[in-house]
Amino acid sequence: AAAFADAEAATTATTLISNSLDLAIASSIAEFEKVQMTQQLTQIEDSVLNETILQSAQTQSSAEAEAEAEAAAEAAAKEEEKVMRAIRLNEEEEGRRRLGF
């Protein structure tokens, strides 16, 4: 009877150890999956951040290009004014010459 009790105690101990190992393995798997999910989340966050930076750079670039285009248009308008003024002055000068002034 004592041998039987010892065998049953050993079986119970083996079952408890086995269950404990199963729990440890399951816990390790869960932790590994958690780490993987965290890494995936970090990659997604990095992608979103990179996309945001890219969009910001494009927006800034567009704004800069628009400002440059406006400045070029203003410079062209000023240049056109100068040319028109010079043409008027030449026409006036030509008119005075014809009248003998």
JSON list of C-alpha atoms in Angstrom, two decimals:
[
{"chain": "A", "resi": 1, "resn": "ALA", "atom": "CA", "xyz": [0.00, 0.00, 0.00]},
{"chain": "A", "resi": 2, "resn": "ALA", "atom": "CA", "xyz": [2.86, 2.35, 0.79]},
{"chain": "A", "resi": 3, "resn": "ALA", "atom": "CA", "xyz": [4.47, 1.62, -2.56]},
{"chain": "A", "resi": 4, "resn": "PHE", "atom": "CA", "xyz": [1.15, 2.31, -4.27]},
{"chain": "A", "resi": 5, "resn": "ALA", "atom": "CA", "xyz": [0.80, 5.64, -2.41]},
{"chain": "A", "resi": 6, "resn": "ASP", "atom": "CA", "xyz": [4.36, 6.58, -3.39]},
{"chain": "A", "resi": 7, "resn": "ALA", "atom": "CA", "xyz": [3.65, 5.70, -7.04]},
{"chain": "A", "resi": 8, "resn": "GLU", "atom": "CA", "xyz": [0.44, 7.74, -6.97]},
{"chain": "A", "resi": 9, "resn": "ALA", "atom": "CA", "xyz": [2.24, 10.68, -5.37]},
{"chain": "A", "resi": 10, "resn": "ALA", "atom": "CA", "xyz": [4.96, 10.46, -8.03]},
{"chain": "A", "resi": 11, "resn": "THR", "atom": "CA", "xyz": [2.29, 10.37, -10.77]},
{"chain": "A", "resi": 12, "resn": "THR", "atom": "CA", "xyz": [0.56, 13.40, -9.24]},
{"chain": "A", "resi": 13, "resn": "ALA", "atom": "CA", "xyz": [3.88, 15.22, -8.95]},
{"chain": "A", "resi": 14, "resn": "THR", "atom": "CA", "xyz": [4.70, 14.37, -12.59]},
{"chain": "A", "resi": 15, "resn": "THR", "atom": "CA", "xyz": [1.26, 15.62, -13.68]},
{"chain": "A", "resi": 16, "resn": "LEU", "atom": "CA", "xyz": [1.73, 18.86, -11.71]},
{"chain": "A", "resi": 17, "resn": "ILE", "atom": "CA", "xyz": [5.20, 19.38, -13.22]},
{"chain": "A", "resi": 18, "resn": "SER", "atom": "CA", "xyz": [3.84, 18.65, -16.70]},
{"chain": "A", "resi": 19, "resn": "ASN", "atom": "CA", "xyz": [0.97, 21.10, -16.19]},
{"chain": "A", "resi": 20, "resn": "SER", "atom": "CA", "xyz": [3.39, 23.69, -14.84]},
{"chain": "A", "resi": 21, "resn": "LEU", "atom": "CA", "xyz": [5.63, 23.26, -17.91]},
{"chain": "A", "resi": 22, "resn": "ASP", "atom": "CA", "xyz": [2.59, 23.56, -20.20]},
{"chain": "A", "resi": 23, "resn": "LEU", "atom": "CA", "xyz": [1.66, 26.82, -18.48]},
{"chain": "A", "resi": 24, "resn": "ALA", "atom": "CA", "xyz": [5.23, 28.10, -18.75]},
{"chain": "A", "resi": 25, "resn": "ILE", "atom": "CA", "xyz": [5.33, 27.23, -22.46]},
{"chain": "A", "resi": 26, "resn": "ALA", "atom": "CA", "xyz": [1.94, 28.87, -23.05]},
{"chain": "A", "resi": 27, "resn": "SER", "atom": "CA", "xyz": [3.12, 31.94, -21.15]},
{"chain": "A", "resi": 28, "resn": "SER", "atom": "CA", "xyz": [6.32, 32.08, -23.22]},
{"chain": "A", "resi": 29, "resn": "ILE", "atom": "CA", "xyz": [4.33, 31.76, -26.46]},
{"chain": "A", "resi": 30, "resn": "ALA", "atom": "CA", "xyz": [1.96, 34.52, -25.32]},
{"chain": "A", "resi": 31, "resn": "GLU", "atom": "CA", "xyz": [4.93, 36.75, -24.43]},
{"chain": "A", "resi": 32, "resn": "PHE", "atom": "CA", "xyz": [6.57, 36.03, -27.80]},
{"chain": "A", "resi": 33, "resn": "GLU", "atom": "CA", "xyz": [3.33, 36.88, -29.61]},
{"chain": "A", "resi": 34, "resn": "LYS", "atom": "CA", "xyz": [3.05, 40.07, -27.54]},
{"chain": "A", "resi": 35, "resn": "VAL", "atom": "CA", "xyz": [6.59, 41.05, -28.56]},
{"chain": "A", "resi": 36, "resn": "GLN", "atom": "CA", "xyz": [5.78, 40.32, -32.22]},
{"chain": "A", "resi": 37, "resn": "MET", "atom": "CA", "xyz": [2.61, 42.40, -32.03]},
{"chain": "A", "resi": 38, "resn": "THR", "atom": "CA", "xyz": [4.52, 45.22, -30.36]},
{"chain": "A", "resi": 39, "resn": "GLN", "atom": "CA", "xyz": [7.13, 45.09, -33.14]},
{"chain": "A", "resi": 40, "resn": "GLN", "atom": "CA", "xyz": [4.39, 45.15, -35.79]},
{"chain": "A", "resi": 41, "resn": "LEU", "atom": "CA", "xyz": [2.74, 48.09, -34.06]},
{"chain": "A", "resi": 42, "resn": "THR", "atom": "CA", "xyz": [6.08, 49.90, -33.94]},
{"chain": "A", "resi": 43, "resn": "GLN", "atom": "CA", "xyz": [6.57, 49.26, -37.67]},
{"chain": "A", "resi": 44, "resn": "ILE", "atom": "CA", "xyz": [3.07, 50.59, -38.40]},
{"chain": "A", "resi": 45, "resn": "GLU", "atom": "CA", "xyz": [3.73, 53.66, -36.25]},
{"chain": "A", "resi": 46, "resn": "ASP", "atom": "CA", "xyz": [7.05, 54.22, -38.05]},
{"chain": "A", "resi": 47, "resn": "SER", "atom": "CA", "xyz": [5.30, 53.91, -41.42]},
{"chain": "A", "resi": 48, "resn": "VAL", "atom": "CA", "xyz": [2.64, 56.39, -40.38]},
{"chain": "A", "resi": 49, "resn": "LEU", "atom": "CA", "xyz": [5.30, 58.77, -39.07]},
{"chain": "A", "resi": 50, "resn": "ASN", "atom": "CA", "xyz": [7.33, 58.46, -42.28]},
{"chain": "A", "resi": 51, "resn": "GLU", "atom": "CA", "xyz": [4.20, 59.09, -44.37]},
{"chain": "A", "resi": 52, "resn": "THR", "atom": "CA", "xyz": [3.36, 62.12, -42.23]},
{"chain": "A", "resi": 53, "resn": "ILE", "atom": "CA", "xyz": [6.90, 63.46, -42.65]},
{"chain": "A", "resi": 54, "resn": "LEU", "atom": "CA", "xyz": [6.73, 62.87, -46.40]},
{"chain": "A", "resi": 55, "resn": "GLN", "atom": "CA", "xyz": [3.36, 64.62, -46.69]},
{"chain": "A", "resi": 56, "resn": "SER", "atom": "CA", "xyz": [4.64, 67.49, -44.59]},
{"chain": "A", "resi": 57, "resn": "ALA", "atom": "CA", "xyz": [7.71, 67.83, -46.82]},
{"chain": "A", "resi": 58, "resn": "GLN", "atom": "CA", "xyz": [5.50, 67.73, -49.94]},
{"chain": "A", "resi": 59, "resn": "THR", "atom": "CA", "xyz": [3.17, 70.35, -48.46]},
{"chain": "A", "resi": 60, "resn": "GLN", "atom": "CA", "xyz": [6.13, 72.53, -47.51]},
{"chain": "A", "resi": 61, "resn": "SER", "atom": "CA", "xyz": [7.66, 71.99, -50.94]},
{"chain": "A", "resi": 62, "resn": "SER", "atom": "CA", "xyz": [4.35, 72.92, -52.60]},
{"chain": "A", "resi": 63, "resn": "ALA", "atom": "CA", "xyz": [4.05, 76.04, -50.45]},
{"chain": "A", "resi": 64, "resn": "GLU", "atom": "CA", "xyz": [7.64, 77.01, -51.29]},
{"chain": "A", "resi": 65, "resn": "ALA", "atom": "CA", "xyz": [7.05, 76.38, -54.99]},
{"chain": "A", "resi": 66, "resn": "GLU", "atom": "CA", "xyz": [3.86, 78.46, -54.85]},
{"chain": "A", "resi": 67, "resn": "ALA", "atom": "CA", "xyz": [5.71, 81.31, -53.09]},
{"chain": "A", "resi": 68, "resn": "GLU", "atom": "CA", "xyz": [8.48, 81.15, -55.70]},
{"chain": "A", "resi": 69, "resn": "ALA", "atom": "CA", "xyz": [5.91, 81.20, -58.51]},
{"chain": "A", "resi": 70, "resn": "GLU", "atom": "CA", "xyz": [4.19, 84.23, -56.97]},
{"chain": "A", "resi": 71, "resn": "ALA", "atom": "CA", "xyz": [7.55, 86.02, -56.60]},
{"chain": "A", "resi": 72, "resn": "ALA", "atom": "CA", "xyz": [8.42, 85.20, -60.22]},
{"chain": "A", "resi": 73, "resn": "ALA", "atom": "CA", "xyz": [5.00, 86.46, -61.38]},
{"chain": "A", "resi": 74, "resn": "GLU", "atom": "CA", "xyz": [5.49, 89.71, -59.43]},
{"chain": "A", "resi": 75, "resn": "ALA", "atom": "CA", "xyz": [8.97, 90.14, -60.90]},
{"chain": "A", "resi": 76, "resn": "ALA", "atom": "CA", "xyz": [7.59, 89.51, -64.40]},
{"chain": "A", "resi": 77, "resn": "ALA", "atom": "CA", "xyz": [4.82, 92.08, -63.81]},
{"chain": "A", "resi": 78, "resn": "LYS", "atom": "CA", "xyz": [7.37, 94.68, -62.66]},
{"chain": "A", "resi": 79, "resn": "GLU", "atom": "CA", "xyz": [9.54, 93.93, -65.67]},
{"chain": "A", "resi": 80, "resn": "GLU", "atom": "CA", "xyz": [6.51, 94.27, -67.95]},
{"chain": "A", "resi": 81, "resn": "GLU", "atom": "CA", "xyz": [5.73, 97.65, -66.31]},
{"chain": "A", "resi": 82, "resn": "LYS", "atom": "CA", "xyz": [9.28, 98.83, -67.01]},
{"chain": "A", "resi": 83, "resn": "VAL", "atom": "CA", "xyz": [9.06, 97.72, -70.64]},
{"chain": "A", "resi": 84, "resn": "MET", "atom": "CA", "xyz": [5.67, 99.43, -71.11]},
{"chain": "A", "resi": 85, "resn": "ARG", "atom": "CA", "xyz": [7.01, 102.62, -69.48]},
{"chain": "A", "resi": 86, "resn": "ALA", "atom": "CA", "xyz": [10.04, 102.54, -71.79]},
{"chain": "A", "resi": 87, "resn": "ILE", "atom": "CA", "xyz": [7.76, 102.05, -74.82]},
{"chain": "A", "resi": 88, "resn": "ARG", "atom": "CA", "xyz": [5.59, 105.02, -73.73]},
{"chain": "A", "resi": 89, "resn": "LEU", "atom": "CA", "xyz": [8.66, 107.19, -73.18]},
{"chain": "A", "resi": 90, "resn": "ASN", "atom": "CA", "xyz": [9.99, 106.21, -76.62]},
{"chain": "A", "resi": 91, "resn": "GLU", "atom": "CA", "xyz": [6.63, 106.98, -78.21]},
{"chain": "A", "resi": 92, "resn": "GLU", "atom": "CA", "xyz": [6.52, 110.35, -76.45]},
{"chain": "A", "resi": 93, "resn": "GLU", "atom": "CA", "xyz": [10.08, 111.09, -77.52]},
{"chain": "A", "resi": 94, "resn": "GLU", "atom": "CA", "xyz": [9.21, 110.07, -81.10]},
{"chain": "A", "resi": 95, "resn": "GLY", "atom": "CA", "xyz": [6.12, 112.31, -81.01]},
{"chain": "A", "resi": 96, "resn": "ARG", "atom": "CA", "xyz": [8.19, 115.29, -79.80]},
{"chain": "A", "resi": 97, "resn": "ARG", "atom": "CA", "xyz": [10.77, 114.72, -82.53]},
{"chain": "A", "resi": 98, "resn": "ARG", "atom": "CA", "xyz": [8.05, 114.68, -85.17]},
{"chain": "A", "resi": 99, "resn": "LEU", "atom": "CA", "xyz": [6.70, 117.94, -83.85]},
{"chain": "A", "resi": 100, "resn": "GLY", "atom": "CA", "xyz": [10.18, 119.37, -83.82]},
{"chain": "A", "resi": 101, "resn": "PHE", "atom": "CA", "xyz": [10.68, 119.76, -80.07]}
]
